Coordinates of C-alpha atoms and ligand atoms in Angstrom, one line a residue:
M1 CA 0.0 0.0 0.0
T2 CA 1.3 3.4 -0.9
W3 CA 0.0 6.3 1.2
D4 CA -1.0 9.8 0.1
K5 CA -0.8 11.2 3.6
A6 CA 0.6 10.0 6.9
V7 CA -0.3 11.3 10.4
D8 CA 0.1 9.9 13.9
L9 CA -3.6 10.0 14.8
L10 CA -6.3 10.0 12.2
I11 CA -9.8 10.8 13.4
V12 CA -12.9 9.9 11.4
G13 CA -15.7 12.4 12.2
S14 CA -15.8 16.0 13.5
G15 CA -18.1 16.0 16.5
A16 CA -17.2 17.0 20.0
G17 CA -15.4 13.8 20.8
A18 CA -13.4 13.8 17.6
M19 CA -12.2 17.4 18.2
T20 CA -11.3 16.7 21.8
A21 CA -9.2 13.7 20.8
A22 CA -7.5 15.7 18.1
L23 CA -6.8 18.6 20.4
C24 CA -5.4 16.6 23.3
A25 CA -3.3 14.3 21.0
H26 CA -1.9 17.4 19.3
D27 CA -0.9 18.9 22.6
R28 CA 0.9 15.7 23.4
G29 CA 3.0 15.9 20.3
A30 CA 1.0 13.8 17.8
R31 CA 0.4 14.9 14.2
T32 CA -3.4 14.7 14.0
L33 CA -5.9 15.0 11.2
L34 CA -9.7 14.9 11.2
I35 CA -11.8 13.9 8.2
E36 CA -15.5 14.6 7.8
K37 CA -17.7 13.0 5.2
T38 CA -20.1 15.9 4.7
H39 CA -19.5 19.5 3.6
L40 CA -20.1 20.7 7.2
Y41 CA -18.2 19.9 10.4
G42 CA -19.7 19.4 13.8
G43 CA -22.2 16.5 13.3
S44 CA -25.0 16.0 15.8
S45 CA -22.7 17.6 18.4
A46 CA -23.2 21.0 16.6
M47 CA -26.9 20.5 16.4
S48 CA -27.2 19.5 20.1
G49 CA -27.9 21.2 23.4
G50 CA -24.2 21.2 24.0
S51 CA -24.4 20.0 27.6
L52 CA -21.9 17.6 29.1
W53 CA -22.5 15.3 32.0
I54 CA -19.3 15.6 34.1
P55 CA -19.6 14.4 37.6
N56 CA -17.4 16.0 40.3
N57 CA -16.4 18.8 37.9
H58 CA -14.5 21.9 39.0
L59 CA -17.5 24.2 38.4
M60 CA -19.4 22.3 41.1
A61 CA -16.6 22.7 43.5
A62 CA -16.5 26.5 42.7
A63 CA -20.2 26.7 43.4
A64 CA -19.8 24.7 46.7
V65 CA -21.9 21.8 45.4
S66 CA -20.5 18.6 46.8
D67 CA -19.7 15.5 44.7
S68 CA -17.1 12.8 44.7
P69 CA -15.9 10.0 42.4
E70 CA -17.4 7.5 44.8
E71 CA -20.8 9.1 44.6
A72 CA -20.6 9.3 40.8
L73 CA -19.6 5.6 40.6
T74 CA -22.3 4.6 43.0
Y75 CA -24.9 6.3 40.8
L76 CA -23.5 4.9 37.5
K77 CA -23.3 1.4 38.9
A78 CA -26.9 1.7 40.1
I79 CA -28.4 2.9 36.9
T80 CA -26.3 0.8 34.5
R81 CA -27.2 -2.3 36.6
G82 CA -24.1 -4.4 36.0
T83 CA -24.2 -4.1 32.2
V84 CA -21.0 -2.0 32.0
P85 CA -17.6 -3.2 33.3
E86 CA -16.7 -1.3 36.5
D87 CA -13.2 -0.3 35.2
K88 CA -14.8 1.5 32.3
L89 CA -17.2 3.4 34.6
R90 CA -14.3 4.3 36.9
R91 CA -12.2 5.5 34.0
Y92 CA -15.1 7.8 33.0
V93 CA -15.7 9.1 36.5
D94 CA -12.0 9.8 37.0
N95 CA -11.3 11.3 33.6
A96 CA -14.4 13.4 32.9
P97 CA -13.5 16.1 35.4
R98 CA -9.8 16.0 34.3
M99 CA -10.9 16.4 30.6
L100 CA -13.1 19.4 31.5
R101 CA -10.3 21.0 33.6
Y102 CA -7.8 20.5 30.8
M103 CA -10.0 21.9 28.1
T104 CA -10.9 24.9 30.2
D105 CA -7.3 25.6 31.0
Y106 CA -5.8 25.0 27.5
S107 CA -8.5 25.6 24.9
C108 CA -11.3 28.0 24.2
L109 CA -13.8 25.8 25.9
R110 CA -15.9 27.8 28.4
M111 CA -18.6 25.9 30.2
Q112 CA -21.0 27.0 32.9
S113 CA -22.7 25.0 35.6
M114 CA -26.3 23.9 35.3
L115 CA -26.8 24.0 39.0
T116 CA -30.6 23.3 39.0
Y117 CA -30.6 20.8 36.2
T118 CA -30.9 17.5 38.1
D119 CA -29.4 14.1 37.2
Y120 CA -32.1 12.1 35.4
Y121 CA -32.5 9.8 38.4
P122 CA -31.7 12.2 41.3
E123 CA -33.4 9.9 43.9
V124 CA -31.1 6.9 43.1
A125 CA -28.1 6.4 45.4
G126 CA -25.3 8.8 44.3
G127 CA -27.7 11.0 42.2
K128 CA -27.5 14.8 42.4
P129 CA -30.1 17.5 42.2
G130 CA -27.8 19.6 39.9
G131 CA -24.4 20.7 38.9
R132 CA -23.1 17.6 37.0
S133 CA -24.4 18.9 33.7
V134 CA -22.5 21.8 32.3
E135 CA -23.3 23.8 29.2
P136 CA -21.3 26.2 26.9
E137 CA -21.2 29.9 27.6
H138 CA -22.1 32.0 24.5
F139 CA -19.4 32.0 21.8
D140 CA -18.9 34.7 19.2
A141 CA -19.1 33.1 15.8
R142 CA -17.0 36.0 14.3
L143 CA -14.0 34.3 16.0
L144 CA -14.3 31.5 13.5
G145 CA -14.1 33.8 10.4
E146 CA -14.9 31.9 7.3
E147 CA -15.1 28.6 9.2
F148 CA -18.4 29.6 10.7
A149 CA -20.2 29.0 7.4
R150 CA -18.8 25.5 7.4
M151 CA -20.2 24.5 10.8
R152 CA -23.4 22.4 10.8
E153 CA -26.4 24.6 11.9
P154 CA -28.2 24.0 15.2
A155 CA -31.2 21.8 15.2
F156 CA -34.2 23.9 14.4
Q157 CA -35.8 23.2 17.7
E158 CA -32.8 24.7 19.6
L159 CA -33.7 28.1 18.1
V160 CA -36.4 30.6 19.0
M161 CA -38.4 31.3 15.8
G162 CA -35.9 29.3 13.9
R163 CA -33.3 32.1 14.4
V164 CA -32.4 33.2 17.9
S165 CA -30.1 31.2 20.1
M166 CA -30.0 31.0 23.8
T167 CA -28.4 28.9 26.5
A168 CA -30.4 26.1 28.2
T169 CA -30.2 28.1 31.5
E170 CA -31.7 31.2 29.8
A171 CA -34.4 29.1 28.1
H172 CA -35.4 27.6 31.5
H173 CA -35.4 31.1 33.1
L174 CA -37.8 32.3 30.4
L175 CA -40.0 29.3 30.4
A176 CA -40.4 29.3 34.2
R177 CA -40.9 33.1 34.1
H178 CA -38.4 33.7 36.9
P179 CA -38.0 37.3 38.0
G180 CA -36.3 39.3 35.3
W181 CA -37.5 37.1 32.4
G182 CA -39.0 40.1 30.5
K183 CA -35.6 41.9 30.6
L184 CA -33.8 38.8 29.6
T185 CA -36.1 38.4 26.6
A186 CA -35.5 42.0 25.6
R187 CA -31.8 41.6 25.9
I188 CA -31.7 38.4 23.8
M189 CA -33.9 39.8 21.1
S190 CA -32.1 43.1 20.9
R191 CA -28.8 41.4 20.8
Y192 CA -29.9 39.4 17.8
W193 CA -31.5 42.3 15.9
L194 CA -28.8 44.8 16.7
D195 CA -26.1 42.5 15.2
I196 CA -26.5 44.5 12.0
G197 CA -23.5 42.9 10.3
G198 CA -24.9 39.5 11.0
R199 CA -28.4 40.4 9.9
L200 CA -27.2 41.8 6.6
K201 CA -25.5 38.4 5.9
S202 CA -28.1 35.9 7.0
K203 CA -30.6 35.1 9.7
R204 CA -28.1 32.8 11.5
D205 CA -27.4 34.0 15.0
R206 CA -23.7 34.8 15.5
C207 CA -24.0 34.7 19.3
L208 CA -23.7 31.0 19.5
S209 CA -25.0 28.8 22.3
L210 CA -25.6 25.1 23.0
G211 CA -24.0 22.7 20.5
N212 CA -22.9 25.4 18.1
A213 CA -21.1 27.2 20.8
L214 CA -19.4 23.9 21.9
I215 CA -18.3 23.1 18.4
G216 CA -17.3 26.7 17.8
M217 CA -15.0 26.7 20.8
L218 CA -13.4 23.4 19.8
R219 CA -13.0 24.4 16.2
R220 CA -11.4 27.7 17.2
S221 CA -9.0 25.8 19.4
L222 CA -8.0 23.5 16.6
M223 CA -7.5 26.4 14.3
D224 CA -5.2 28.0 16.8
R225 CA -3.1 24.9 16.8
G226 CA -3.2 24.4 13.0
V227 CA -4.8 21.0 13.3
P228 CA -6.3 20.2 9.9
L229 CA -9.9 19.2 9.4
W230 CA -10.8 18.0 5.9
L231 CA -14.4 18.2 4.8
N232 CA -16.0 16.1 2.0
T233 CA -13.7 13.3 3.0
A234 CA -15.4 10.0 3.9
A235 CA -13.6 7.0 5.4
R236 CA -14.6 4.0 3.1
E237 CA -12.3 1.2 4.1
L238 CA -10.1 0.3 7.0
V239 CA -6.6 -1.0 6.1
V240 CA -4.8 -3.5 8.2
E241 CA -1.1 -4.3 7.8
N242 CA 0.7 -7.0 9.8
G243 CA -2.3 -7.4 12.1
R244 CA -2.4 -3.7 13.0
L245 CA -4.8 -1.0 11.8
A246 CA -2.6 1.0 9.4
G247 CA -5.0 3.6 8.0
V248 CA -8.0 4.2 5.8
V249 CA -9.0 4.5 2.2
A250 CA -11.0 7.6 2.1
E251 CA -13.0 9.3 -0.7
Q252 CA -12.4 13.0 -1.2
D253 CA -14.4 14.8 -3.8
G254 CA -14.8 11.6 -5.8
R255 CA -11.1 10.5 -5.6
K256 CA -9.5 7.9 -3.4
L257 CA -7.0 8.9 -0.8
R258 CA -5.0 6.6 1.3
I259 CA -4.3 8.0 4.7
R260 CA -1.9 6.3 7.1
A261 CA -2.5 6.5 10.8
E262 CA 0.9 5.6 12.4
K263 CA -0.2 5.6 16.1
G264 CA -3.9 5.1 15.9
L265 CA -7.2 5.5 14.0
V266 CA -10.2 6.8 15.9
L267 CA -13.7 6.2 14.6
A268 CA -15.8 9.1 15.8
A269 CA -18.3 9.0 13.0
G270 CA -21.6 8.9 15.0
G271 CA -24.3 6.3 15.1
F272 CA -26.6 4.7 12.5
E273 CA -29.7 6.8 13.3
S274 CA -30.0 8.1 9.7
N275 CA -29.6 4.7 8.1
D276 CA -33.2 3.3 7.7
A277 CA -32.1 -0.2 6.9
M278 CA -29.8 -0.5 9.9
R279 CA -32.5 1.0 12.2
K280 CA -35.0 -1.6 11.0
R281 CA -32.5 -4.3 11.4
Y282 CA -31.2 -3.4 14.9
L283 CA -33.6 -1.1 16.7
P284 CA -37.0 -2.1 18.1
N285 CA -39.6 -1.9 15.3
P286 CA -41.5 0.0 14.1
T287 CA -38.8 2.6 13.4
E288 CA -38.1 5.1 10.7
A289 CA -35.0 7.2 9.9
E290 CA -37.2 10.3 9.8
W291 CA -37.9 9.9 13.5
T292 CA -34.3 10.9 14.4
T293 CA -33.5 14.5 15.3
A294 CA -29.8 13.9 14.6
N295 CA -27.3 14.6 11.8
P296 CA -28.2 13.1 8.4
G297 CA -24.6 12.1 7.8
N298 CA -24.7 9.5 10.6
T299 CA -25.3 6.4 8.6
G300 CA -23.4 3.8 10.5
E301 CA -20.7 2.9 8.0
A302 CA -17.9 3.2 10.6
I303 CA -19.7 0.5 12.7
S304 CA -20.0 -1.7 9.6
M305 CA -16.3 -1.2 8.7
G306 CA -15.3 -2.2 12.3
M307 CA -17.6 -5.3 12.2
E308 CA -16.0 -6.4 8.9
L309 CA -12.7 -6.3 10.7
G310 CA -14.0 -8.7 13.4
A311 CA -14.9 -6.1 16.0
A312 CA -17.7 -7.0 18.5
V313 CA -20.7 -4.7 18.9
D314 CA -23.0 -4.0 21.8
L315 CA -26.2 -2.1 22.6
M316 CA -27.2 -2.1 18.9
D317 CA -30.9 -2.3 19.9
D318 CA -30.7 1.0 21.8
A319 CA -30.6 4.7 21.2
W320 CA -30.6 8.0 23.1
W321 CA -34.4 8.0 22.8
G322 CA -36.9 10.8 23.0
P323 CA -40.5 11.3 21.8
V324 CA -40.6 13.4 18.6
T325 CA -43.2 15.2 16.5
L326 CA -42.9 15.5 12.7
V327 CA -43.6 19.1 11.9
P328 CA -44.5 19.9 8.3
G329 CA -41.8 22.1 6.7
E330 CA -39.1 21.2 9.3
E331 CA -36.3 19.0 7.9
R332 CA -35.6 17.0 11.1
A333 CA -37.9 15.5 13.7
R334 CA -38.4 17.7 16.7
M335 CA -38.1 16.2 20.2
L336 CA -40.6 16.9 22.9
V337 CA -38.5 17.6 26.0
I338 CA -40.2 20.3 28.0
E339 CA -43.8 20.2 27.0
K340 CA -44.5 16.6 27.8
G341 CA -44.2 17.1 31.6
L342 CA -46.1 20.4 31.8
P343 CA -49.4 20.2 33.6
G344 CA -52.6 19.7 31.6
S345 CA -51.5 17.1 29.0
I346 CA -51.2 13.4 28.7
F347 CA -49.8 10.8 26.3
V348 CA -52.2 8.0 25.3
N349 CA -52.2 5.0 23.0
K350 CA -54.7 3.9 20.4
R351 CA -57.0 2.7 23.1
G352 CA -57.0 6.2 24.6
E353 CA -55.1 5.0 27.7
R354 CA -52.1 6.4 29.4
F355 CA -49.2 3.9 29.7
L356 CA -46.3 6.0 31.2
N357 CA -45.2 8.9 33.2
E358 CA -45.1 11.7 30.6
A359 CA -42.7 13.8 32.7
A360 CA -40.0 11.1 33.0
P361 CA -36.7 11.5 31.2
Y362 CA -37.2 11.5 27.4
N363 CA -35.2 8.3 27.1
D364 CA -37.6 6.4 29.3
I365 CA -40.6 7.7 27.3
C366 CA -39.6 5.7 24.2
K367 CA -38.6 2.7 26.2
A368 CA -42.1 2.7 27.7
I369 CA -43.6 3.2 24.2
Y370 CA -41.9 0.1 22.9
A371 CA -42.5 -1.9 26.0
N372 CA -46.2 -1.3 25.9
N373 CA -46.7 -1.5 22.1
T374 CA -48.8 -4.6 21.5
P375 CA -51.3 -5.5 18.7
E376 CA -54.1 -5.0 21.3
S377 CA -52.9 -1.6 22.4
P378 CA -50.7 0.0 19.8
C379 CA -48.5 2.8 21.2
V380 CA -46.7 3.7 18.0
P381 CA -47.6 6.4 17.3
A382 CA -48.7 7.8 20.6
Y383 CA -50.8 10.9 21.0
M384 CA -50.2 14.0 23.2
V385 CA -53.6 15.3 24.2
F386 CA -54.2 18.7 26.0
D387 CA -56.8 21.3 26.5
A388 CA -57.3 25.0 25.8
T389 CA -55.7 26.0 29.2
F390 CA -52.5 24.1 28.4
R391 CA -52.5 25.5 24.8
K392 CA -52.9 29.1 26.2
K393 CA -50.2 28.8 28.8
Y394 CA -47.4 26.7 27.4
P395 CA -45.3 26.4 24.2
C396 CA -45.7 23.0 22.6
G397 CA -43.7 21.6 19.7
P398 CA -43.4 24.3 17.1
F399 CA -45.9 26.6 18.7
F400 CA -45.7 29.4 21.2
Q401 CA -48.4 29.4 23.8
A402 CA -51.8 30.6 22.4
S403 CA -51.6 33.8 24.5
Q404 CA -48.7 34.7 22.2
Q405 CA -49.6 32.7 19.1
P406 CA -53.3 31.9 18.8
D407 CA -54.5 29.2 16.5
W408 CA -55.3 31.6 13.7
A409 CA -51.7 32.7 13.7
L410 CA -50.2 29.2 13.2
P411 CA -48.2 28.8 10.0
K412 CA -50.4 28.1 6.9
L413 CA -48.6 24.8 6.2
L414 CA -49.4 23.4 9.6
K415 CA -53.1 24.4 9.2
E416 CA -53.2 22.8 5.7
R417 CA -51.7 19.6 6.9
R418 CA -53.9 19.5 10.0
Y419 CA -50.8 19.1 12.1
L420 CA -52.5 20.3 15.3
K421 CA -55.7 18.3 15.9
K422 CA -58.5 20.3 17.5
A423 CA -62.1 19.5 18.5
E424 CA -64.7 20.8 20.9
T425 CA -65.0 17.5 22.8
L426 CA -62.8 14.7 23.8
T427 CA -64.9 12.4 21.6
G428 CA -64.2 14.7 18.8
I429 CA -60.5 14.7 19.3
A430 CA -60.5 10.9 19.5
A431 CA -62.3 10.8 16.2
E432 CA -59.7 13.2 14.7
L433 CA -56.9 10.9 15.9
G434 CA -58.7 7.6 15.1
I435 CA -58.4 6.3 18.6
D436 CA -60.9 4.9 21.1
A437 CA -63.2 7.6 22.3
A438 CA -64.6 5.9 25.4
G439 CA -61.0 5.0 26.4
L440 CA -59.9 8.6 26.1
V441 CA -62.8 10.0 28.0
A442 CA -62.3 7.5 30.9
T443 CA -58.5 8.3 30.9
V444 CA -59.1 12.0 31.1
E445 CA -61.7 11.6 33.9
K446 CA -59.2 9.5 35.9
M447 CA -56.4 11.9 35.3
N448 CA -58.5 14.9 36.4
R449 CA -59.2 13.1 39.7
Y450 CA -55.5 12.6 40.2
T451 CA -54.9 16.3 39.6
R452 CA -57.2 17.2 42.5
E453 CA -55.1 15.2 44.9
G454 CA -51.9 16.1 43.1
K455 CA -50.9 12.4 42.9
D456 CA -50.6 10.1 40.0
P457 CA -50.9 6.6 41.7
E458 CA -50.5 4.8 38.3
F459 CA -47.3 6.4 36.9
H460 CA -46.1 8.8 39.6
R461 CA -45.9 11.8 37.3
G462 CA -44.3 14.7 39.2
E463 CA -42.9 12.7 42.0
S464 CA -39.2 12.9 40.9
L465 CA -37.3 16.1 41.2
F466 CA -36.4 15.5 37.5
D467 CA -40.1 15.6 36.5
R468 CA -40.6 18.8 38.4
Y469 CA -37.6 20.6 36.7
Y470 CA -39.8 20.9 33.6
G471 CA -43.1 21.3 35.5
D472 CA -44.8 24.6 36.2
E473 CA -43.7 25.6 39.6
K474 CA -46.8 27.9 40.0
V475 CA -49.1 24.9 39.7
R476 CA -49.7 23.3 43.1
P477 CA -49.6 20.8 44.7
N478 CA -48.0 18.9 41.8
P479 CA -46.3 21.1 39.1
C480 CA -46.8 18.4 36.5
L481 CA -50.5 17.8 37.0
A482 CA -53.5 19.9 36.0
P483 CA -57.0 19.0 34.8
I484 CA -57.8 18.6 31.1
D485 CA -61.2 20.0 31.1
T486 CA -61.4 23.2 29.0
P487 CA -62.5 23.0 25.4
P488 CA -61.4 23.0 22.7
Y489 CA -59.2 20.0 23.0
Y490 CA -56.0 19.5 21.1
A491 CA -53.6 16.7 20.1
I492 CA -50.4 16.0 18.3
V493 CA -49.0 12.7 17.0
V494 CA -45.9 11.4 18.8
Y495 CA -43.3 8.9 17.5
P496 CA -40.4 7.1 19.3
G497 CA -37.5 9.1 18.0
D498 CA -33.9 9.7 19.1
L499 CA -30.9 12.0 19.5
G500 CA -28.8 9.3 17.9
T501 CA -28.2 5.6 18.4
K502 CA -25.9 4.4 21.2
G503 CA -24.9 0.9 20.1
G504 CA -21.7 0.3 18.2
L505 CA -18.2 -1.1 18.4
K506 CA -17.4 -2.6 21.7
T507 CA -14.5 -0.8 23.4
D508 CA -12.5 -1.1 26.6
A509 CA -11.7 1.5 29.2
S510 CA -9.1 3.0 26.9
A511 CA -11.5 3.3 24.0
R512 CA -9.7 0.5 22.2
V513 CA -12.0 -1.5 19.9
L514 CA -12.4 -5.1 21.0
T515 CA -12.9 -8.4 19.0
S516 CA -15.6 -10.8 20.1
A517 CA -12.9 -12.6 22.0
G518 CA -12.3 -9.4 24.0
E519 CA -8.9 -8.7 22.5
P520 CA -8.1 -5.1 21.4
I521 CA -7.6 -4.6 17.6
P522 CA -4.2 -2.9 17.6
G523 CA -4.4 0.7 16.5
L524 CA -8.2 1.0 16.4
Y525 CA -10.2 3.2 18.7
A526 CA -13.9 4.3 18.8
I527 CA -15.7 7.0 20.7
G528 CA -19.1 8.7 20.6
N529 CA -22.1 7.0 19.1
C530 CA -20.2 4.6 16.8
S531 CA -19.0 2.9 20.0
A532 CA -21.2 1.1 22.5
S533 CA -22.0 3.6 25.2
V534 CA -20.3 3.6 28.6
M535 CA -23.8 4.4 29.9
G536 CA -25.2 1.0 28.9
H537 CA -29.0 1.2 28.5
T538 CA -29.4 4.3 30.6
Y539 CA -29.0 8.1 30.4
P540 CA -27.5 9.6 33.5
G541 CA -28.3 13.3 32.9
A542 CA -28.1 16.1 30.4
G543 CA -24.8 15.6 28.5
G544 CA -24.7 11.9 29.0
T545 CA -23.7 11.3 25.4
M546 CA -21.1 14.0 24.6
G547 CA -19.6 13.9 28.1
P548 CA -18.3 10.4 27.5
A549 CA -17.4 11.1 23.8
M550 CA -15.1 13.9 24.9
T551 CA -13.8 12.1 27.9
F552 CA -12.8 9.0 26.0
G553 CA -11.3 11.2 23.3
Y554 CA -9.1 12.7 26.1
V555 CA -8.3 9.2 27.4
L556 CA -7.3 7.7 24.1
A557 CA -5.2 10.8 23.2
H558 CA -3.1 9.9 26.3
E559 CA -3.1 6.2 25.4
V560 CA -1.7 6.8 21.9
T561 CA 0.8 9.3 23.0
G562 CA 2.3 7.1 25.7
G563 CA 0.1 7.4 28.8
Ligands
FAD1 C1 -31.3 18.2 19.0 C2 -30.2 17.4 19.7 C3 -29.9 17.8 21.0 C4 -28.9 17.1 21.7 N1 -28.5 17.5 23.0 C5 -27.5 16.9 23.6 C6 -26.9 17.5 24.8 O1 -27.3 18.6 25.2 N2 -25.9 16.8 25.4 C7 -25.5 15.6 24.9 O2 -24.6 15.0 25.5 N3 -26.0 15.1 23.7 C8 -27.0 15.7 23.1 N4 -27.4 15.2 21.9 C9 -26.9 14.0 21.4 C10 -25.5 14.2 20.8 O3 -25.5 15.4 20.0 C11 -24.9 13.1 20.1 O4 -25.1 11.9 20.8 C12 -23.4 13.3 19.9 O5 -23.2 14.5 19.3 C13 -22.8 12.2 19.0 O6 -21.4 12.5 18.9 P1 -20.6 11.7 17.8 O7 -19.2 12.3 17.8 O8 -20.8 10.3 18.0 O9 -21.3 12.0 16.4 P2 -21.4 13.4 15.6 O10 -21.3 14.6 16.5 O11 -22.7 13.3 14.8 O12 -20.2 13.4 14.7 C14 -20.1 12.4 13.7 C15 -19.5 13.0 12.4 O13 -19.0 11.9 11.6 C16 -19.3 12.2 10.3 N5 -19.2 10.9 9.5 C17 -20.1 9.9 9.5 N6 -19.6 8.9 8.7 C18 -18.3 9.3 8.3 C19 -17.3 8.7 7.4 N7 -17.5 7.5 6.9 N8 -16.2 9.4 7.2 C20 -16.0 10.7 7.8 N9 -17.0 11.3 8.5 C21 -18.1 10.6 8.8 C22 -20.7 12.7 10.3 O14 -21.1 13.4 9.2 C23 -20.6 13.6 11.6 O15 -20.3 14.9 11.2 C24 -28.3 15.9 21.1 C25 -28.7 15.6 19.8 C26 -29.6 16.3 19.1 C27 -29.8 15.9 17.7

């Protein structure tokens, strides 16, 4: 084999984990190169909320929030239930805070603590009511120069009116109408409209937040170091020489390129969420590629290439799940994160019956959808039903609350496609949805009884601190429960979607890809969603996917550069 290019560490993909691995390996003396298949860098990481779940991080210490490696390990062991080797969990717990410290000290990464964003299971031993999730501060896109135009845009749902960007902390402040929310709204809106230079160029907000801020900070840091990132360059084939991974055959603008990876090759090419055939083969069915909210370029070929080489895979039937709605005119599915737990709404199946705690972590919603989906009581799709009070008070999917965006002001396309179902009675809404009317009426009557006591004895909605984070704190006694009794009634259709798949190449605690015999394949590493997640079948808290991707990027950079 002759090579067109040789580096020490070749990284396939350009998400947060890929960039962290490149940066850390570069700082430790390695020649690194990132290759990205699409014409934009950043992948789902750029589209994301940008949060990282980093237990025992230095920002918690600065805010006097206690945590320890022992508590974090206790929590992870409890929620992963013995499915993940302890040495891998421990490696994560030990290195996640080191990674964040290093990146804060030596790169442009600037994160802030989400002190009130709870772990997803705060009541489990070792769980915390806040602080382990961190999110990016704002980042000025002008610092990227021309590179800004080559960054993947945020998911549409991350933007207000498809334009304006804000941090998760700001969004929560506005949604909960905490004191000062009006001033904050004015500040965010005027910042956007007063960026005259930006507005003359495009509608894209240059004050980046969430995943775009994260990727912007990482990209700027790589630019400062002169680390190359090649776009339109897809890894197509892994090359092995003398039993060791030697490099890849890539395709760049239609021509073949052989790139040698002298110290290691990192697959950081995302999951298979956008590959319909792989979804149908590996995930629970029914499933569709259009139900993912993630990057269209994540089509699983890195996983397939690894498998062809004899790598073992794990967790292929699982994803970072979340209920989604398909909004006409929007390119990607939109996840229902906030609205599903707000009081005055329910999820029902075709029989008109509830089957889950709607305020539970979004990952658990889809697990419940599939677990309850039987021919007798189909749950795919499910239906989110609410009344006029809910519609008036809360944003939902693509709509603002009716007090700000009444039904007549909804976009024409949504009206034409009858996206939002509406009827004067529950029987009418059941007919609109084609579901059992008597079942729906009985379910709503029961739910309304629960709301009077503030207790949901069936599914315990609003009992966990996590449920209440997205509840309406002004609604008492249970911020996630309110009657559904004011016509007209509304509904939207809900599918089991995802933020990406989480099954992939099996790796050890150093991110080395393993064979089915448990042996590392020399020179081959995998991180992010093309590796089987360190979180097993669970989701510890906001940032539970990119926290590990970046941490294991940091870990492997040390491994390839000599510990
Ligand atoms: C709307 C939304 C919100 C989210 N919020 C959060 C959050 O707040 N916190 C969190 O932790 N997670 C969040 N997630 C999930 C998270 O974004 C993903 O799990 C994570 O970014 C996956 O990282 P990755 O490196 O595996 O893949 P990506 O970031 O998608 O990067 C993979 C890259 O590899 C490229 N690629 C694919 N195949 C090839 C190939 N053959 N050759 C070269 N390049 C290739 C892809 O085009 C892509 O750019 C969110 C996701 C979405 C969609």
